[in-house]
């Protein structure tokens, strides 16, 4: 990492080129002071705009979920620096493999906000076309998306395409077997993949200490021969710089990179979770002090330069559109249950669809 | 069509050689096809089904993966998302279980999840079943784990000519296919011309016409059923044998047409009977052919036990005698003929 020498924080060099630095890489400290080479102002404003919008999107969905308008929502709040710093480090030809946690990354990649909400609203499993913005469906079975990213990236390499796959996963997901198979396959194949672990401290209720005895999750890379970085995940400059460099590294044919970003999940695991059962309010308060959006604002403000205000209006307009879209009742078509199980519905599925539609018609007649 | 080394005239060919030819022809014809798995490269697979393919097509088309089944299927999914048509080999039936999550949660569901936008034309080849003196974990008949999962096609083969055509059809299919190869039939030969001509991927086939009883089976036990049919003539039974070939989707048309004619049915498979594939077949027949049935549908299956060790496997596997015994129990005494 570029920051290791310049940083006034004591980031000593790693003991081995594949290992992370002992202290997390940081370019902007929690007080908003530069401690390493930050991206240029244009990049920072791009990141800032996405963070203002991403934060508003997330808080709006959480509010709608509390009102019972959505089936479930795993909030991105507190992790916006990771999700936005990473999503904006991708080039148009790259792919993003997000999890359920990463709605803000998906939004930032350009997916329509209401299409992101389709799954959380319970209308369908995935509401967007993965090929449109090169965003895989948000993945629920933990760590399974890591292998999809490796396969897609390897296929790109076989086809001589310049495409990198970025896969997002949580600290808990690093314990799953698929993570390890994916790291190993990616390293052996030199697949252009960037693994970004958002270590938010918990897998639902289980703290990291019960998840792993490794010195850091980034240390898992060396066993597979993968260069790894430990970074401050609430510092969007560090995330964006590190992921951008990792994308370049992978695109240049040097193989995968593993990044662990230290962050915190401010909301409960989902709206269905009660976080007070396993964590203290003081801990949440500690992390709210380290809010990633505020940190960037402080940095942008540092010489009395006001950050632009027009992003807030843009974010409000998006929130209003999300409210309107969510409050509009949707009625997914029951016939859609059968149409895409196979390329051509089987005879049995045709029959089952006809039976269901007939049942619905009879119900409606009876009610009329 | 393409460069194939298919002999124009019928010659004796084993199922293993026919499957190898199917892979070679698919690789030659479609550059999107890739073959990957454990030992499939230099060695040609532990059953030699991929013999010579890496040498002929190169390591970018046919290659040895690290040893991890979830990794093999999971990365194949990503490759299929990016335009390839991967054919992966699971070394043995029971060693496909580590890939179960990728198969059931993603391979089967991706098309449906994305409203048809992402299709995954992946073939998972699995040498399955017993009868080769294999030890534990090498002889499972795991078909219903897959047939129960919507979104997967599940196909078996029983002869070299079928194996060739079905594997090529599976590779060309836009749907993911679990392709079950009965390993005890790998070396049995048939004098045949390998060709794409023949029934479609989803179709069952009457492999021996008969008047008295329909024996419905697939994979390794098709030959057993044909043996029973040959012996049955001596006992005065004329058995019709159906090779289902496609276990999902199920070809109701072919099967019910036969059973309506014969009025009696026996389902044969070597997997355990409880919640086995035969239960589905029997249920469908009672739903669709009830008034044509002269007797309850009987099942001849493996016992409800873990697959036995080699010295005991003969007790477990359905035999021609057991099939004929079931045939004799189909309430012939009630018949007023
Ligand atoms: C294979 C699998 N096991 C269990 C679950 C249930 N589950 C959903 S999220 C979660 C915790 C994941 O924690 P982490 O990977 O740290 O991600 P985070 O939710 O903190 O972003 C669990 C156990 C699942 N989705 N998939
Ligand atoms: Mg976590």
XYZ file of C-alpha atoms and ligand atoms in Angstrom:
732
model
C 0.000 0.000 0.000
C 1.146 3.490 -0.813
C 0.201 4.789 2.592
C 2.472 2.608 4.639
C 5.485 4.891 4.545
C 3.780 8.264 4.505
C 1.301 7.632 7.263
C 2.069 9.299 10.570
C 0.136 6.446 12.134
C 2.481 3.672 12.989
C 1.905 1.473 9.980
C 5.051 -0.558 9.753
C 5.793 -2.641 6.701
C 4.351 -6.156 6.642
C 6.687 -8.954 7.728
C 6.055 -10.732 4.396
C 4.955 -9.282 1.060
C 1.746 -11.339 1.115
C 0.806 -10.295 4.641
C -1.176 -7.195 5.590
C 0.388 -4.282 7.439
C 0.114 -4.733 11.223
C -2.086 -1.622 11.542
C -4.977 -1.010 9.172
C -4.223 1.255 6.251
C -5.754 4.682 6.748
C -5.550 7.767 4.559
C -7.980 9.996 6.435
C -8.209 9.660 10.196
C -11.464 9.799 12.202
C -10.932 13.514 12.870
C -10.867 14.162 9.129
C -7.128 14.781 8.897
C -5.049 13.431 6.028
C -2.654 10.754 7.211
C -1.769 9.441 3.765
C -2.147 10.405 0.118
C -5.880 10.916 -0.358
C -7.487 10.668 -3.811
C -7.907 13.888 -5.778
C -10.812 16.213 -4.958
C -12.823 15.126 -8.002
C -12.670 11.484 -6.905
C -13.477 12.458 -3.339
C -16.528 14.407 -4.471
C -17.676 11.433 -6.510
C -17.319 9.276 -3.396
C -19.011 11.917 -1.250
C -21.992 12.217 -3.571
C -22.476 8.419 -3.557
C -22.173 8.354 0.231
C -24.758 11.080 0.767
C -27.130 9.272 -1.586
C -26.290 5.804 -0.237
C -26.853 6.872 3.368
C -30.200 8.434 2.553
C -31.259 5.383 0.535
C -30.400 3.107 3.428
C -32.105 5.164 6.139
C -35.179 5.496 3.950
C -35.428 1.741 3.465
C -34.917 1.127 7.175
C -37.757 3.559 7.900
C -40.035 1.865 5.373
C -39.171 -1.509 6.849
C -40.150 -0.266 10.326
C -43.496 0.756 8.830
C -43.939 -2.791 7.591
C -43.630 -1.904 3.919
C -40.820 -4.364 3.260
C -40.442 -8.038 4.103
C -36.875 -7.699 5.357
C -33.890 -5.363 5.079
C -30.271 -5.948 6.064
C -28.967 -2.407 6.430
C -25.688 -1.099 4.975
C -25.554 1.735 7.541
C -22.051 2.327 8.835
C -20.536 0.322 5.972
C -21.048 2.896 3.231
C -17.336 3.653 2.906
C -16.623 -0.006 2.139
C -19.482 -0.465 -0.275
C -19.111 2.820 -2.118
C -15.335 2.999 -2.089
C -15.267 -0.477 -3.600
C -18.124 -0.091 -6.097
C -16.637 3.111 -7.487
C -13.238 1.474 -7.859
C -14.678 -0.815 -10.523
C -14.515 -0.082 -14.215
C -17.563 -0.483 -16.457
C -16.331 -3.862 -17.716
C -15.859 -5.273 -14.208
C -18.367 -7.316 -12.208
C -19.694 -6.912 -8.679
C -20.782 -9.967 -6.643
C -22.698 -8.526 -3.668
C -24.443 -10.122 -0.692
C -27.780 -9.288 0.944
C -25.853 -6.695 3.034
C -24.639 -4.708 0.052
C -27.647 -2.834 -1.310
C -25.755 0.439 -1.231
C -22.949 -1.057 -3.327
C -25.544 -2.317 -5.800
C -27.203 1.108 -5.952
C -23.825 2.795 -6.403
C -23.022 0.522 -9.318
C -26.031 2.018 -11.073
C -28.863 -0.415 -10.435
C -32.274 1.244 -10.266
C -33.237 1.782 -6.591
C -36.691 0.277 -6.981
C -35.205 -2.746 -8.713
C -32.897 -3.192 -5.706
C -35.979 -3.216 -3.492
C -37.856 -5.878 -5.441
C -36.372 -8.701 -3.364
C -36.762 -6.947 0.006
C -40.341 -6.066 -0.872
C -40.975 -9.750 -1.501
C -42.007 -9.334 -5.121
C -39.300 -11.502 -6.658
C -35.919 -12.938 -5.723
C -33.902 -10.504 -7.815
C -35.324 -7.395 -9.404
C -32.574 -6.318 -11.770
C -30.879 -7.637 -14.872
C -27.417 -8.747 -13.717
C -25.974 -8.113 -17.179
C -27.123 -4.491 -17.344
C -24.672 -3.146 -14.773
C -22.628 -6.307 -14.302
C -23.964 -6.905 -10.834
C -24.728 -10.497 -9.816
C -27.914 -11.099 -7.817
C -27.475 -10.209 -4.146
C -26.406 -13.507 -2.671
C -27.857 -14.979 0.508
C -26.118 -18.361 1.003
C -22.936 -17.159 2.679
C -19.688 -17.223 0.694
C -21.215 -19.056 -2.270
C -20.825 -15.912 -4.388
C -17.040 -16.028 -3.956
C -16.867 -19.037 -6.267
C -19.130 -17.435 -8.853
C -16.804 -14.445 -8.951
C -13.774 -16.686 -9.464
C -15.482 -18.622 -12.251
C -16.662 -15.503 -14.025
C -13.229 -13.900 -13.763
C -11.485 -17.030 -14.967
C -13.836 -17.279 -17.945
C -13.027 -13.649 -18.761
C -9.353 -14.508 -18.746
C -9.881 -17.536 -20.990
C -11.814 -15.286 -23.358
C -9.040 -12.666 -23.248
C -11.410 -10.065 -21.809
C -10.181 -7.362 -19.448
C -12.677 -7.963 -16.649
C -12.136 -8.083 -12.888
C -14.671 -9.557 -10.460
C -15.081 -7.924 -7.039
C -16.778 -10.121 -4.474
C -18.106 -8.815 -1.173
C -18.367 -11.000 1.894
C -18.690 -10.627 5.644
C -16.427 -11.630 8.511
C -18.697 -14.580 9.285
C -18.613 -15.768 5.695
C -14.829 -16.181 5.893
C -15.449 -19.281 8.018
C -17.453 -20.967 5.243
C -15.692 -23.580 3.130
C -16.560 -21.854 -0.127
C -14.450 -18.839 0.841
C -11.406 -21.051 1.158
C -12.121 -22.960 -2.032
C -12.574 -19.668 -3.847
C -9.321 -18.165 -2.535
C -7.478 -21.318 -3.522
C -9.047 -21.642 -6.987
C -8.469 -17.953 -7.675
C -4.821 -18.167 -6.669
C -4.121 -21.363 -8.622
C -5.858 -19.996 -11.715
C -4.507 -16.467 -11.226
C -8.072 -15.324 -11.683
C -8.649 -11.548 -11.696
C -10.709 -11.401 -8.501
C -10.737 -8.977 -5.601
C -12.119 -10.374 -2.350
C -13.359 -7.622 -0.035
C -14.247 -8.774 3.469
C -16.349 -6.242 5.319
C -15.471 -7.115 8.884
C -18.309 -5.466 10.775
C -17.525 -7.333 13.953
C -20.508 -9.670 13.961
C -22.154 -12.508 12.117
C -25.698 -11.821 13.335
C -24.946 -12.130 17.071
C -21.619 -13.923 16.943
C -18.601 -11.669 17.511
C -15.402 -12.081 15.565
C -13.582 -13.632 18.529
C -15.856 -16.670 18.232
C -15.425 -16.765 14.466
C -11.696 -16.788 13.968
C -8.434 -17.129 15.847
C -6.405 -15.640 13.003
C -4.353 -12.485 13.728
C -6.610 -10.809 11.150
C -8.928 -12.063 8.440
C -6.517 -10.628 5.896
C -3.930 -13.092 7.204
C -5.932 -15.836 5.523
C -4.558 -14.785 2.157
C -0.971 -15.894 2.674
C -1.904 -19.552 3.030
C -3.232 -19.438 -0.517
C -0.431 -17.304 -1.898
C -2.645 -14.231 -2.159
C -1.439 -10.699 -1.309
C -3.653 -9.235 1.386
C -4.438 -5.852 2.893
C -5.948 -4.771 6.182
C -7.620 -1.394 5.876
C -9.775 1.041 7.793
C -13.186 0.342 6.302
C -14.658 3.599 7.538
C -12.117 5.580 5.546
C -13.543 5.786 2.052
C -10.246 7.098 0.708
C -8.391 4.025 1.983
C -11.059 1.689 0.607
C -11.207 3.341 -2.787
C -7.436 3.521 -3.167
C -6.811 -0.038 -2.002
C -9.568 -1.589 -4.101
C -8.530 0.444 -7.163
C -4.970 -0.816 -6.811
C -6.227 -4.359 -6.312
C -8.346 -4.096 -9.472
C -5.280 -2.904 -11.393
C -3.197 -5.726 -9.933
C -5.787 -8.329 -10.962
C -6.360 -6.770 -14.377
C -2.615 -6.826 -15.041
C -2.676 -10.613 -14.743
C -1.105 -10.848 -11.273
C -4.007 -12.791 -9.780
C -6.368 -12.217 -6.858
C -6.126 -9.839 -3.902
C -7.732 -10.186 -0.464
C -8.752 -7.080 1.464
C -10.172 -6.948 4.976
C -11.927 -3.685 5.782
C -12.641 -2.949 9.442
C -16.078 -1.429 9.845
C -19.248 -1.672 11.912
C -22.862 -2.521 11.322
C -24.807 0.317 12.943
C -28.286 -1.188 12.596
C -29.272 -4.626 13.809
C -28.469 -7.573 11.492
C -31.863 -7.089 9.857
C -35.082 -5.479 11.020
C -36.002 -8.883 12.504
C -32.956 -8.886 14.799
C -32.647 -7.463 18.331
C -29.041 -6.324 18.615
C -29.411 -5.345 22.285
C -29.226 -9.037 23.125
C -25.557 -9.227 22.154
C -23.995 -5.763 22.073
C -23.815 -2.677 24.256
C -25.084 0.793 23.365
C -21.616 2.185 24.214
C -20.118 0.077 21.473
C -22.562 1.471 18.926
C -21.874 4.993 20.191
C -18.130 4.431 19.808
C -18.611 3.539 16.160
C -21.106 6.315 15.475
C -18.257 8.629 16.471
C -16.292 7.055 13.626
C -19.042 7.504 11.059
C -17.575 7.196 7.556
C -19.718 9.919 5.988
C -18.881 12.452 8.693
C -15.205 11.643 8.365
C -15.225 12.476 4.686
C -17.216 15.650 5.353
C -14.665 16.770 7.933
C -11.885 16.127 5.455
C -13.631 17.979 2.638
C -14.272 20.877 5.066
C -10.750 21.007 6.341
C -9.672 24.359 4.888
C -13.060 25.929 5.217
C -14.054 24.611 1.792
C -17.715 23.734 2.091
C -18.634 20.410 0.479
C -21.323 20.775 -2.184
C -24.890 20.832 -0.893
C -26.664 19.753 -4.068
C -26.102 16.079 -3.248
C -28.499 16.314 -0.317
C -31.289 17.438 -2.624
C -30.491 14.600 -5.006
C -30.607 12.160 -2.086
C -33.985 13.551 -0.940
C -35.403 13.125 -4.436
C -34.217 9.515 -4.470
C -35.742 8.899 -1.023
C -39.047 10.352 -2.241
C -38.981 8.088 -5.291
C -38.236 5.097 -3.061
C -41.154 6.017 -0.778
C -43.526 6.461 -3.678
C -42.385 3.253 -5.331
C -42.655 1.270 -2.134
C -46.022 2.655 -1.137
C -47.473 1.841 -4.531
C -48.934 -1.607 -4.143
C -47.423 -4.171 -6.412
C -49.059 -7.438 -7.304
C -46.556 -9.839 -8.775
C -48.094 -12.116 -11.398
C -48.591 -15.660 -10.047
C -48.031 -17.007 -13.557
C -44.442 -15.805 -13.143
C -43.872 -18.653 -10.693
C -43.654 -21.165 -13.500
C -42.140 -19.363 -16.464
C -38.436 -19.447 -15.634
C -37.822 -22.689 -13.811
C -36.556 -24.118 -17.116
C -35.883 -22.504 -20.471
C -39.179 -24.046 -21.610
C -41.769 -24.836 -18.945
C -42.306 -28.592 -18.669
C -45.706 -30.131 -19.343
C -46.158 -30.553 -15.586
C -45.406 -26.868 -14.946
C -47.840 -25.793 -17.673
C -50.490 -27.870 -15.925
C -49.671 -26.500 -12.471
C -49.800 -22.937 -13.768
C -53.183 -23.560 -15.401
C -54.490 -25.104 -12.166
C -53.321 -22.150 -10.072
C -54.739 -19.539 -12.433
C -58.004 -21.448 -12.513
C -58.115 -21.550 -8.713
C -57.467 -17.801 -8.544
C -60.205 -17.127 -11.105
C -62.686 -19.235 -9.136
C -61.743 -17.428 -5.909
C -62.305 -14.086 -7.582
C -65.643 -15.209 -8.977
C -66.733 -16.395 -5.551
C -65.773 -13.050 -4.018
C -67.545 -11.043 -6.743
C -21.025 -30.531 -39.054
C -17.593 -30.654 -37.636
C -14.500 -32.704 -37.340
C -15.587 -35.874 -35.691
C -13.860 -39.164 -35.806
C -17.143 -41.007 -35.817
C -17.018 -44.232 -37.752
C -19.678 -44.166 -40.445
C -20.596 -47.769 -39.904
C -21.682 -49.498 -36.748
C -18.836 -50.860 -34.649
C -18.708 -52.202 -31.094
C -18.322 -49.274 -28.716
C -18.396 -49.052 -24.914
C -20.426 -46.503 -22.969
C -17.154 -45.005 -21.711
C -15.886 -44.547 -25.273
C -19.223 -43.134 -26.430
C -19.223 -40.539 -23.641
C -15.635 -39.648 -24.464
C -16.644 -39.182 -28.084
C -19.587 -37.006 -27.061
C -17.280 -34.730 -25.068
C -14.745 -34.578 -27.902
C -17.413 -33.723 -30.478
C -18.976 -31.072 -28.256
C -15.564 -29.499 -27.602
C -14.773 -29.546 -31.323
C -18.081 -28.084 -32.365
C -18.553 -25.333 -29.776
C -15.610 -23.332 -28.474
C -17.647 -22.266 -25.433
C -17.554 -25.825 -24.098
C -14.947 -26.482 -21.403
C -14.336 -29.631 -19.348
C -13.027 -29.444 -15.787
C -12.803 -31.575 -12.693
C -10.522 -33.752 -10.611
C -7.979 -35.734 -12.650
C -9.835 -35.077 -15.922
C -6.741 -33.632 -17.637
C -3.556 -35.652 -17.880
C -5.084 -38.821 -16.445
C -8.297 -38.631 -18.442
C -10.472 -39.145 -15.359
C -10.476 -42.132 -13.030
C -12.888 -43.839 -15.450
C -11.047 -42.434 -18.508
C -14.140 -40.681 -19.792
C -12.051 -37.590 -20.591
C -9.132 -39.591 -21.976
C -7.071 -37.664 -24.523
C -9.210 -34.525 -24.394
C -6.662 -32.279 -22.662
C -3.997 -33.327 -25.149
C -6.285 -32.680 -28.090
C -7.976 -29.454 -26.966
C -5.388 -27.941 -24.629
C -5.341 -26.946 -20.988
C -7.581 -23.929 -21.538
C -10.442 -26.182 -22.654
C -9.905 -29.274 -20.498
C -8.178 -28.978 -17.154
C -7.539 -30.407 -13.723
C -9.018 -28.306 -10.927
C -7.971 -28.150 -7.301
C -9.694 -30.810 -5.244
C -12.915 -29.191 -4.073
C -16.326 -30.094 -5.453
C -18.176 -27.001 -4.315
C -15.383 -25.025 -5.933
C -15.768 -26.910 -9.190
C -19.515 -26.379 -9.464
C -19.410 -22.861 -7.995
C -16.790 -21.666 -10.455
C -18.614 -23.413 -13.316
C -21.631 -21.278 -12.414
C -19.537 -18.127 -12.740
C -18.092 -19.353 -16.044
C -21.576 -20.014 -17.393
C -22.605 -16.497 -16.366
C -19.775 -15.331 -18.568
C -20.610 -17.215 -21.728
C -18.945 -20.614 -21.301
C -20.661 -24.012 -21.282
C -18.824 -25.947 -18.579
C -19.041 -29.716 -18.313
C -17.787 -30.697 -14.877
C -16.980 -34.149 -13.584
C -17.684 -35.263 -10.040
C -15.304 -38.141 -9.449
C -17.889 -40.391 -7.751
C -21.539 -40.004 -6.709
C -20.931 -39.507 -2.989
C -18.160 -37.008 -3.667
C -20.629 -34.664 -5.313
C -22.198 -33.954 -1.922
C -19.803 -31.095 -1.078
C -21.233 -29.370 -4.179
C -24.818 -29.831 -3.059
C -25.312 -26.233 -1.932
C -24.000 -24.800 -5.191
C -26.165 -27.226 -7.170
C -29.414 -26.751 -5.273
C -29.158 -23.096 -4.213
C -27.612 -21.631 -7.349
C -27.297 -23.939 -10.339
C -30.952 -24.925 -10.071
C -32.331 -21.520 -9.142
C -30.407 -18.846 -10.993
C -32.686 -18.763 -14.034
C -35.797 -18.516 -11.901
C -34.214 -16.010 -9.489
C -33.360 -13.662 -12.324
C -36.614 -14.060 -14.257
C -34.823 -15.878 -17.059
C -32.052 -13.302 -17.489
C -29.211 -15.507 -16.320
C -29.081 -19.020 -17.681
C -26.586 -21.609 -16.579
C -25.881 -24.211 -19.259
C -23.735 -26.380 -16.992
C -23.542 -30.171 -17.136
C -22.548 -31.984 -13.951
C -21.446 -35.480 -14.901
C -21.675 -37.979 -12.070
C -20.566 -41.618 -12.326
C -23.188 -43.192 -10.082
C -24.470 -46.419 -8.611
C -22.950 -49.719 -7.591
C -22.283 -53.117 -9.055
C -18.555 -52.637 -9.494
C -17.357 -53.916 -6.130
C -16.729 -50.393 -4.956
C -16.211 -49.548 -1.304
C -18.264 -47.114 0.744
C -18.852 -43.661 -0.828
C -18.291 -44.970 -4.366
C -21.657 -46.578 -5.143
C -24.474 -44.203 -4.211
C -27.560 -43.727 -6.323
C -28.177 -40.099 -5.502
C -30.715 -39.284 -8.230
C -33.612 -38.146 -6.081
C -31.559 -35.495 -4.314
C -31.427 -33.852 -7.717
C -34.816 -34.800 -9.171
C -36.460 -33.190 -6.154
C -34.821 -29.877 -7.004
C -36.795 -27.747 -9.444
C -34.676 -26.167 -12.136
C -32.383 -29.119 -12.723
C -32.733 -31.573 -15.538
C -31.678 -35.026 -14.415
C -30.667 -37.476 -17.101
C -29.365 -41.047 -17.001
C -28.057 -43.232 -19.773
C -27.918 -46.971 -20.182
C -26.370 -47.702 -23.578
C -23.461 -46.303 -25.607
C -25.621 -44.829 -28.363
C -27.980 -43.223 -25.843
C -25.062 -42.023 -23.749
C -23.507 -40.310 -26.735
C -26.671 -38.557 -27.849
C -27.937 -37.668 -24.378
C -24.624 -36.157 -23.280
C -24.456 -34.057 -26.418
C -28.052 -32.961 -25.906
C -27.276 -32.173 -22.263
C -24.315 -29.991 -23.245
C -26.458 -28.175 -25.805
C -29.316 -27.675 -23.318
C -29.890 -24.158 -21.972
C -30.770 -25.710 -18.599
C -28.364 -27.156 -16.045
C -28.224 -30.932 -16.341
C -27.207 -33.524 -13.766
C -25.909 -36.297 -16.001
C -25.810 -39.636 -14.197
C -23.558 -42.270 -15.714
C -24.132 -45.828 -14.441
C -20.535 -46.793 -13.832
C -21.207 -50.520 -13.963
C -22.242 -50.111 -17.609
C -19.179 -48.079 -18.640
C -17.515 -51.081 -20.217
C -20.506 -52.830 -21.759
C -20.435 -52.595 -25.517
C -23.027 -52.105 -28.153
C -22.623 -52.317 -31.897
C -23.839 -48.899 -32.829
C -23.350 -45.820 -34.941
C -23.037 -42.845 -32.622
C -25.307 -40.089 -33.821
C -27.412 -37.155 -32.728
C -30.476 -38.635 -34.384
C -33.020 -39.937 -31.908
C -35.511 -38.920 -29.257
C -35.238 -35.558 -27.482
C -33.556 -35.075 -24.102
C -36.796 -35.310 -22.122
C -38.134 -38.467 -23.742
C -38.413 -41.933 -22.307
C -38.120 -44.859 -24.647
C -39.713 -48.277 -24.918
C -36.588 -50.392 -25.279
C -38.478 -53.687 -25.461
C -42.102 -53.865 -26.429
C -44.317 -56.339 -24.565
C -47.957 -56.970 -23.755
C -48.248 -58.048 -20.137
C -46.355 -55.745 -17.783
C -44.532 -52.422 -18.092
C -41.173 -52.467 -16.340
C -40.068 -48.879 -15.805
C -36.427 -48.272 -15.047
C -33.316 -46.242 -15.905
C -29.535 -46.256 -15.789
C -27.788 -49.346 -14.474
C -30.932 -51.462 -14.102
C -32.160 -51.169 -17.698
C -29.973 -54.135 -18.636
C -31.286 -56.013 -15.599
C -34.862 -55.391 -16.709
C -34.075 -56.584 -20.226
C -32.548 -59.709 -18.743
C -35.740 -60.237 -16.757
C -37.768 -59.771 -19.930
C -35.727 -62.441 -21.696
C -36.128 -64.863 -18.784
C -39.792 -63.909 -18.466
C -40.697 -65.301 -21.844
C -39.833 -68.761 -20.472
C -42.326 -68.165 -17.656
C -44.953 -66.900 -20.065
C -44.677 -63.161 -19.313
C -44.221 -60.676 -22.131
C -42.554 -57.666 -20.469
C -42.403 -54.178 -21.931
C -39.317 -52.318 -20.722
C -39.135 -48.527 -20.576
C -35.847 -46.704 -20.125
C -36.866 -43.369 -18.602
C -33.556 -41.643 -19.409
C -34.883 -38.246 -18.312
C -35.765 -38.415 -14.606
C -36.705 -34.749 -14.539
C -38.726 -33.779 -16.466
C -40.711 -37.013 -16.423
C -42.160 -38.315 -19.681
C -45.707 -39.084 -18.524
C -46.888 -39.620 -22.065
C -44.681 -42.564 -22.935
C -45.054 -44.215 -19.555
C -48.808 -43.857 -19.156
C -49.475 -44.951 -22.746
C -47.608 -48.173 -22.037
C -49.229 -48.843 -18.664
C -52.701 -48.183 -20.066
C -51.949 -50.905 -22.566
C -50.413 -53.472 -20.232
C -52.426 -52.678 -17.087
C -49.532 -53.666 -14.844
C -46.330 -51.907 -13.832
C -43.146 -52.585 -11.900
C -40.645 -49.825 -11.182
C -37.028 -50.871 -10.785
C -34.069 -48.950 -9.393
C -31.094 -49.687 -7.221
C -31.502 -46.669 -4.939
C -33.369 -47.208 -1.668
C -37.116 -47.589 -2.124
C -38.276 -45.260 0.654
C -38.990 -41.857 -0.895
C -37.172 -43.178 -3.940
C -37.823 -42.415 -7.573
C -40.184 -45.394 -7.825
C -42.518 -43.760 -5.306
C -42.981 -40.845 -7.697
C -43.589 -43.142 -10.645
C -46.102 -45.255 -8.713
C -47.945 -42.149 -7.530
C -48.149 -40.748 -11.051
C -49.465 -44.049 -12.368
C -52.160 -44.259 -9.722
C -53.151 -40.660 -10.512
C -53.164 -41.057 -14.255
C -53.840 -44.750 -14.969
C -55.921 -45.922 -11.995
C -58.750 -47.383 -14.045
C -56.367 -49.199 -16.321
C -54.461 -50.916 -13.539
C -55.165 -54.565 -12.813
C -52.800 -54.590 -9.832
C -50.986 -52.179 -7.554
C -47.764 -50.767 -8.972
C -44.864 -52.668 -7.396
C -41.327 -51.494 -6.766
C -38.116 -53.493 -6.954
C -35.414 -51.383 -5.359
C -32.363 -51.448 -3.162
C -33.001 -51.873 0.558
C -33.402 -48.843 2.824
C -29.802 -49.135 3.951
C -26.505 -47.382 3.292
C -24.881 -48.952 0.250
C -23.393 -52.316 1.282
C -19.728 -53.347 1.202
C -18.548 -55.192 -1.928
C -19.107 -58.736 -0.646
C -22.735 -57.972 0.186
C -23.758 -55.701 -2.676
C -25.277 -58.511 -4.741
C -27.978 -58.893 -2.076
C -28.875 -55.237 -2.424
C -29.025 -54.771 -6.160
C -32.262 -55.580 -7.990
C -31.836 -58.775 -9.994
C -33.764 -60.207 -12.919
C -35.154 -62.818 -10.523
C -36.463 -60.174 -8.145
C -38.089 -58.354 -11.023
C -39.790 -61.538 -12.196
C -40.844 -62.296 -8.642
C -42.565 -58.897 -8.508
C -44.138 -59.579 -11.896
C -45.558 -62.849 -10.565
C -47.184 -60.961 -7.679
C -49.234 -58.672 -9.941
C -52.553 -60.405 -9.124
C -52.705 -62.554 -12.216
C -55.142 -64.917 -10.428
C -57.816 -62.177 -10.522
C -57.619 -61.998 -14.284
C -60.607 -63.581 -16.023
C -58.700 -64.660 -19.082
C -24.716 -20.838 4.310
C -25.466 -19.916 5.208
N -25.556 -20.194 6.532
C -26.277 -19.400 7.351
C -26.926 -18.291 6.850
C -27.772 -17.407 7.776
N -27.100 -16.105 7.958
C -27.439 -15.031 7.210
S -26.465 -13.735 7.489
C -25.563 -14.539 8.645
C -24.404 -13.855 9.312
C -23.358 -13.489 8.319
O -22.377 -12.722 8.904
P -21.264 -11.986 8.071
O -20.705 -12.899 7.047
O -20.317 -11.384 9.030
O -22.056 -10.861 7.261
P -22.890 -9.614 7.841
O -24.325 -10.051 7.940
O -22.318 -9.235 9.149
O -22.753 -8.559 6.811
C -26.053 -15.823 8.824
C -25.530 -16.808 9.798
C -26.797 -18.036 5.475
N -27.386 -16.970 4.907
N -26.064 -18.847 4.688
Mg -20.324 -9.486 9.831
